[in-house]
PDB file of C-alpha atoms in Angstrom:
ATOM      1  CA  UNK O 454      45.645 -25.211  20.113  1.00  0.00           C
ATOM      2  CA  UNK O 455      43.812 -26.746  16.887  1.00  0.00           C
ATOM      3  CA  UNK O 456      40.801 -26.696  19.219  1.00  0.00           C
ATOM      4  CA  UNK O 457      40.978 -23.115  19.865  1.00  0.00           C
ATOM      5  CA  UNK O 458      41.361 -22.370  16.147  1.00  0.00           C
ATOM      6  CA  UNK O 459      38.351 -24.217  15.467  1.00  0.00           C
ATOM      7  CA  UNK O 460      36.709 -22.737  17.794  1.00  0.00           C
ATOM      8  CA  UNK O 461      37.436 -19.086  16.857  1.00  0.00           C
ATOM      9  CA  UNK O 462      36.781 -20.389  13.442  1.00  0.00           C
ATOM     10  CA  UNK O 463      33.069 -21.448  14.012  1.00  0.00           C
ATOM     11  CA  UNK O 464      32.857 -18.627  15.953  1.00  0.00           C
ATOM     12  CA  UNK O 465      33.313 -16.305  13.226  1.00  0.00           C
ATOM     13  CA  UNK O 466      30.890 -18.676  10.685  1.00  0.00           C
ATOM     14  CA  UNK O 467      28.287 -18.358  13.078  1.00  0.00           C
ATOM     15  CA  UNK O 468      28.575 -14.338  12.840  1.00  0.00           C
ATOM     16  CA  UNK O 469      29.059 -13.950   9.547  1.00  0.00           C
ATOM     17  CA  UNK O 470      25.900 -16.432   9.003  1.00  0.00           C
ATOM     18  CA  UNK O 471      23.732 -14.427  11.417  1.00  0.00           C
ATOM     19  CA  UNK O 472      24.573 -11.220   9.541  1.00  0.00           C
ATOM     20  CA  UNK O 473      23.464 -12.718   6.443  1.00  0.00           C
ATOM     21  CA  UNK O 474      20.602 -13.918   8.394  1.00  0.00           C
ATOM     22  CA  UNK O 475      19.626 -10.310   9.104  1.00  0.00           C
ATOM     23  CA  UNK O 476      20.280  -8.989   5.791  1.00  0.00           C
ATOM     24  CA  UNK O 477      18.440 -11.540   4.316  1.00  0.00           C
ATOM     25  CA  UNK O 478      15.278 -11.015   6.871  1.00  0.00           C
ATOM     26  CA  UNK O 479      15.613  -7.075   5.853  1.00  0.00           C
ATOM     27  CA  UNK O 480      14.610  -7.903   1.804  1.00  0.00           C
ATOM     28  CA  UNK O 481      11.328  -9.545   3.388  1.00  0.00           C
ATOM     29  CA  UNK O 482       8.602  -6.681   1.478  1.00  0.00           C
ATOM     30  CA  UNK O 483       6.846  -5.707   5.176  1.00  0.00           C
ATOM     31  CA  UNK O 484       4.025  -2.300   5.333  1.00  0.00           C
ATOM     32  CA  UNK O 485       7.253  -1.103   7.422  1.00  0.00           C
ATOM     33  CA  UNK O 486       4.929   2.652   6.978  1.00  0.00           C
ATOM     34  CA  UNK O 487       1.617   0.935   8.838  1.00  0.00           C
ATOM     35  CA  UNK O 488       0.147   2.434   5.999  1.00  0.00           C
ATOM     36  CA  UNK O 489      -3.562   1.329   5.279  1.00  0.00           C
ATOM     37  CA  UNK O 490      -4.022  -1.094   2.637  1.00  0.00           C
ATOM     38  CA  UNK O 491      -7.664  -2.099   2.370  1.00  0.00           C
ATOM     39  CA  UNK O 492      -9.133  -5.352   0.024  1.00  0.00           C
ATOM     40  CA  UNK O 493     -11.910  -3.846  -0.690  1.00  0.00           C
ATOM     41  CA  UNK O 494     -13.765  -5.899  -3.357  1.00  0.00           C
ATOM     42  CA  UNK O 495     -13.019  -9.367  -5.192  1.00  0.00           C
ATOM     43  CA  UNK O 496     -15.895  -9.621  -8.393  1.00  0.00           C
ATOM     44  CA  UNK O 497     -12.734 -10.235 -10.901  1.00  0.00           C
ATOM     45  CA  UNK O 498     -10.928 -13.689  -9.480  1.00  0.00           C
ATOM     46  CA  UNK O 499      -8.619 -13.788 -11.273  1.00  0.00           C
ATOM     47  CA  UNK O 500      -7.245  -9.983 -10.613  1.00  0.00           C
ATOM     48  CA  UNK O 501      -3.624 -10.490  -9.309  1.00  0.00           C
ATOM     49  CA  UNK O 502      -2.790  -8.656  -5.843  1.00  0.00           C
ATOM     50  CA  UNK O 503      -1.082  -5.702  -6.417  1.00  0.00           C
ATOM     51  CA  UNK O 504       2.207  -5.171  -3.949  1.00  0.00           C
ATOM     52  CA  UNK O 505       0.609  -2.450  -2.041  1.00  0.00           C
ATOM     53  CA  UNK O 506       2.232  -0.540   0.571  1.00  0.00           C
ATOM     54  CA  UNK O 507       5.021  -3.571   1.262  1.00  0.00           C
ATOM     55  CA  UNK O 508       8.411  -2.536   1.046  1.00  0.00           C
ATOM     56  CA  UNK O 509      11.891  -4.167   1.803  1.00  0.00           C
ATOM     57  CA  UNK O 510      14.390  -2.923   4.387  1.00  0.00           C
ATOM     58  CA  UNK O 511      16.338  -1.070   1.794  1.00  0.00           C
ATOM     59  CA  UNK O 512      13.465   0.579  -0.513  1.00  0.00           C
ATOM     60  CA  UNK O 513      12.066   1.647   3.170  1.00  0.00           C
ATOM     61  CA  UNK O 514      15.711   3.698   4.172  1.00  0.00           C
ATOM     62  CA  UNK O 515      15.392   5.139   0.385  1.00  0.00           C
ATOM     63  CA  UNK O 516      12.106   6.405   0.874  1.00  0.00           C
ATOM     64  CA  UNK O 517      12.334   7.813   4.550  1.00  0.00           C
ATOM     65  CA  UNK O 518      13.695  11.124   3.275  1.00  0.00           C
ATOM     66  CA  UNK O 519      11.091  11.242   0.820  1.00  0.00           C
ATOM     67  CA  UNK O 520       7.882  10.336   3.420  1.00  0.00           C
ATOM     68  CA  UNK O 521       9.168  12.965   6.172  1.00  0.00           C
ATOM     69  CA  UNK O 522       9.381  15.793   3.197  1.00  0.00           C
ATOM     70  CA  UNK O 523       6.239  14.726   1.449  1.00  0.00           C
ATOM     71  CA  UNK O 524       4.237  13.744   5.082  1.00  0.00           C
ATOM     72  CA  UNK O 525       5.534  17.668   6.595  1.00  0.00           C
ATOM     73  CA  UNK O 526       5.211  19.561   3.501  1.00  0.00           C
ATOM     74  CA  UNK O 527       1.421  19.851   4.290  1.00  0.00           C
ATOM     75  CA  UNK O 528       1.478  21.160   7.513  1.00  0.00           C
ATOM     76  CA  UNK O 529       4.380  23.908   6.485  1.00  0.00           C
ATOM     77  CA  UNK O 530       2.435  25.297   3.495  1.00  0.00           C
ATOM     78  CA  UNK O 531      -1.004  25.819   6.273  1.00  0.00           C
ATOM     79  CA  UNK O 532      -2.761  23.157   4.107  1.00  0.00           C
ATOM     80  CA  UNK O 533      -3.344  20.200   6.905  1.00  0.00           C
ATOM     81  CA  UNK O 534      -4.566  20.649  10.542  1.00  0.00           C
ATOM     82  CA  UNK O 535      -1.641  17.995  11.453  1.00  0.00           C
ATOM     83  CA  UNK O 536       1.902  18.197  11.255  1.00  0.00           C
ATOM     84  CA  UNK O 537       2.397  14.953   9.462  1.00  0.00           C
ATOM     85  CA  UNK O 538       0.100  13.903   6.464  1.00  0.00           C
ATOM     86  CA  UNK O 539       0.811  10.525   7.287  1.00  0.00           C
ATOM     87  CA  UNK O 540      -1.132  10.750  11.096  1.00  0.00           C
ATOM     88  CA  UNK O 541      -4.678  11.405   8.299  1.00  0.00           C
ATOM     89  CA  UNK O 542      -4.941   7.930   6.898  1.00  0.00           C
ATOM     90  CA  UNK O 543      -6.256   5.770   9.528  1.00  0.00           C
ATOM     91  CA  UNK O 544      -8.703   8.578   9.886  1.00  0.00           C
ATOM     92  CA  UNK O 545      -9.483   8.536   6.209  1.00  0.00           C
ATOM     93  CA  UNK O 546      -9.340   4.873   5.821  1.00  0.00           C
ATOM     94  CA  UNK O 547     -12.519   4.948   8.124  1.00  0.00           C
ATOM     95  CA  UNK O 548     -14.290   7.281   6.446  1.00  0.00           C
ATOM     96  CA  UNK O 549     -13.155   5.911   2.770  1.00  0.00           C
ATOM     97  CA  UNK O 550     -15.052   2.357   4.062  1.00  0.00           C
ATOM     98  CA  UNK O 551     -17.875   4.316   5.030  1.00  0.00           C
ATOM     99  CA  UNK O 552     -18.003   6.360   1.545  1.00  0.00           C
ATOM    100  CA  UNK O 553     -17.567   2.460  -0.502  1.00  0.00           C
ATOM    101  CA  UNK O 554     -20.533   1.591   1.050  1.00  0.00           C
ATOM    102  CA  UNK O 555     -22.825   4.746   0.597  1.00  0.00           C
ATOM    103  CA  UNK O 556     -21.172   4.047  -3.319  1.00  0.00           C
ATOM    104  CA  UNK O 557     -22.332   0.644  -3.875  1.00  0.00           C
ATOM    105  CA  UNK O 558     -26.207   1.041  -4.146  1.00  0.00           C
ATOM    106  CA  UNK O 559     -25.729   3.778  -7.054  1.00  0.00           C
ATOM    107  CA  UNK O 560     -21.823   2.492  -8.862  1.00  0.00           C
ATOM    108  CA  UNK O 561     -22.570  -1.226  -7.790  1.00  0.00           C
ATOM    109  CA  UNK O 562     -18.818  -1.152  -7.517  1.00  0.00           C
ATOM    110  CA  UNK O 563     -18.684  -4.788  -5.618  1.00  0.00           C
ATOM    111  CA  UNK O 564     -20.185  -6.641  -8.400  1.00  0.00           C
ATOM    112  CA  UNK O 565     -17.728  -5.186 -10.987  1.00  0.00           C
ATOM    113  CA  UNK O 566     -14.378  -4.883  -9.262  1.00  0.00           C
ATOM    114  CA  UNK O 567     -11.211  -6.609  -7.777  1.00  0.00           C
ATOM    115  CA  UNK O 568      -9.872  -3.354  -6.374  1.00  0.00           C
ATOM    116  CA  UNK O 569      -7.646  -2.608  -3.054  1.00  0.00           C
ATOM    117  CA  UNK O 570      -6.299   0.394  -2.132  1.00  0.00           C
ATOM    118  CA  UNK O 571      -3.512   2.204  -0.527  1.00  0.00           C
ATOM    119  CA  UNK O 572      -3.559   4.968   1.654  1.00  0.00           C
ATOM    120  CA  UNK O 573      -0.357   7.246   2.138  1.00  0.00           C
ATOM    121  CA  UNK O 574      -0.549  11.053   3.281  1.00  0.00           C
ATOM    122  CA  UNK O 575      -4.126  11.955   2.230  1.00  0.00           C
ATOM    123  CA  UNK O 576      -3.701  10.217  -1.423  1.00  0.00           C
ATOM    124  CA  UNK O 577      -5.710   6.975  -2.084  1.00  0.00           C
ATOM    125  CA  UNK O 578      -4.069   4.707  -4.726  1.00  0.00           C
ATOM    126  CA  UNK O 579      -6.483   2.462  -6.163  1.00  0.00           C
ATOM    127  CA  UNK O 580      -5.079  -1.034  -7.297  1.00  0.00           C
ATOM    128  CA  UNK O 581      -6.950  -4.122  -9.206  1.00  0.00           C
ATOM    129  CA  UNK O 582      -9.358  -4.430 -11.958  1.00  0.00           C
ATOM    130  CA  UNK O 583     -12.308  -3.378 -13.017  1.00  0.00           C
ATOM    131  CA  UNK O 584     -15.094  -4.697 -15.535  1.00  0.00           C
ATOM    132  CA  UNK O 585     -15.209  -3.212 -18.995  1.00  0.00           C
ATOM    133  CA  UNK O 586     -18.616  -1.201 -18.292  1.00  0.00           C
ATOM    134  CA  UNK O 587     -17.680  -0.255 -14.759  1.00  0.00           C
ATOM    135  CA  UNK O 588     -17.793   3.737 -14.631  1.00  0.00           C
ATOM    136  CA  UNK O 589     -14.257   4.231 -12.993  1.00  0.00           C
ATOM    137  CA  UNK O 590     -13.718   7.988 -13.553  1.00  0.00           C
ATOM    138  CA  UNK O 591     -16.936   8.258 -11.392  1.00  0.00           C
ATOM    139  CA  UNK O 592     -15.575   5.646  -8.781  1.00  0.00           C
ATOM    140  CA  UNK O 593     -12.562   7.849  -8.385  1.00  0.00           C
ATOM    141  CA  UNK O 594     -14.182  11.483  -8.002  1.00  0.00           C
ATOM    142  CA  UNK O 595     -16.667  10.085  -5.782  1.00  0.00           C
ATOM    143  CA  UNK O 596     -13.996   8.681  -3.997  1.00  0.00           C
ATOM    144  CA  UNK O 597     -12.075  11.818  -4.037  1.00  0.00           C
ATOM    145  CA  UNK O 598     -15.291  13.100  -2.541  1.00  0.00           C
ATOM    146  CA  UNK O 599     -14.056  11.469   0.984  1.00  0.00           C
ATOM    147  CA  UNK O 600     -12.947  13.848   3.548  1.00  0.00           C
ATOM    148  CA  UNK O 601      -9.329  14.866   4.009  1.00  0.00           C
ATOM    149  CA  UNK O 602      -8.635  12.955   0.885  1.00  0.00           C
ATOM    150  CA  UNK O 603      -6.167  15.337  -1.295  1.00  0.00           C
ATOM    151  CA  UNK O 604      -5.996  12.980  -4.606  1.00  0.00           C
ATOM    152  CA  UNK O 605      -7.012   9.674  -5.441  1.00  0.00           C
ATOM    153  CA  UNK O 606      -4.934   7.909  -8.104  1.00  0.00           C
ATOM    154  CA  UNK O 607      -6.388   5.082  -9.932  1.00  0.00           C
ATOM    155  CA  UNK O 608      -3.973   2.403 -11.140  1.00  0.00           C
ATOM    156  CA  UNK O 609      -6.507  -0.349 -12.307  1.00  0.00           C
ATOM    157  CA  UNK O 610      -6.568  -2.410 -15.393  1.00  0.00           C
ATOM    158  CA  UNK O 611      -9.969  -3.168 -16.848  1.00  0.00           C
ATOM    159  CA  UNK O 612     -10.280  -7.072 -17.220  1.00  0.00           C
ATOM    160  CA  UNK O 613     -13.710  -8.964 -18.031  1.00  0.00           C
ATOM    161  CA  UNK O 614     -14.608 -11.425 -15.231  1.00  0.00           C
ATOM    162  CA  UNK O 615     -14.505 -14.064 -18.171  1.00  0.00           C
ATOM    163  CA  UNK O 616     -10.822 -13.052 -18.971  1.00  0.00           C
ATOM    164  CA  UNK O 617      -7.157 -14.192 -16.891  1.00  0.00           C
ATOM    165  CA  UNK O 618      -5.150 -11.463 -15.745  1.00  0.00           C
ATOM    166  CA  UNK O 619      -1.564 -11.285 -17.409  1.00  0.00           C
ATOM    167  CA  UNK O 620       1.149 -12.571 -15.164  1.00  0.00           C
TER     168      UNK O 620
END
């Protein structure tokens, strides 16, 4: 008898410790979205790397509702060719690498940046940091320039390559 309490006993443990296994492995930040996140230039070393597209398990089930509305709402108002604004950014991420490099000769963006970016139905989000006499509000409406790109949104911080980024 006292072995077949221990036994359902460690039984139960084993459960309860795989569940909180699975929980746990569900607040690992994953791209759970495959959305494109691109390091694109690394001038500024010490430029921290911004979170990017990784989420955990539960900010992903908050934001599903959110992605379907936002990726279909396109489509429904006759403004995208696809019925999910979400199936654009591999597409654009392609044609955004392209655009960086047509960029560099005349924005020498390379030399002056720690930047990656974010792409997430037809809006680029531009993370990192820029030098002090980089021209970003050029960067970005050239960027913008890139086709089926609705609105890029730039959320750099302009750090010297001789300064450390803040924690």
């Amino acid at each position: 008898m006292r072995t077949s309490l221990s036994s359902k006993y460690a039984t139960r443990v084993l459960a309860l410790a795989t569940l909180m296994s699975a929980a746990h492995a569900d607040d690992t930040p994953a791209n759970r979205g495959n959305d494109p996140f691109l390091h694109v230039s690394s001038a500024i070393v010490s430029c921290p790397a911004p979170r990017g597209p990784f989420e955990t398990g539960n900010e992903w089930i908050d934001e599903a509702h959110y992605r379907i509305e936002r990726g279909n709402s396109c489509w429904l108002a006759g403004r995208c060719r696809l019925p999910n604004s979400y199936a654009y950014d591999k597409e654009i991420a392609e044609s955004v690498a392209r655009r960086l490099n047509a960029l560099n000769a005349s924005l020498q963006w390379r030399e002056k940046t720690s930047l990656w970016l974010t792409l997430q139905r037809r809006f680029v989000y531009i993370d990192g940091c820029v030098s002090p006499d980089f021209d970003t509000a050029r960067f970005v409406s050239e960027l913008g320039e890139t086709a089926d790109v609705e609105k890029v949104i730039d959320r750099t911080t302009v750090l010297s390559p001789k300064l450390k980024a803040r924690p």
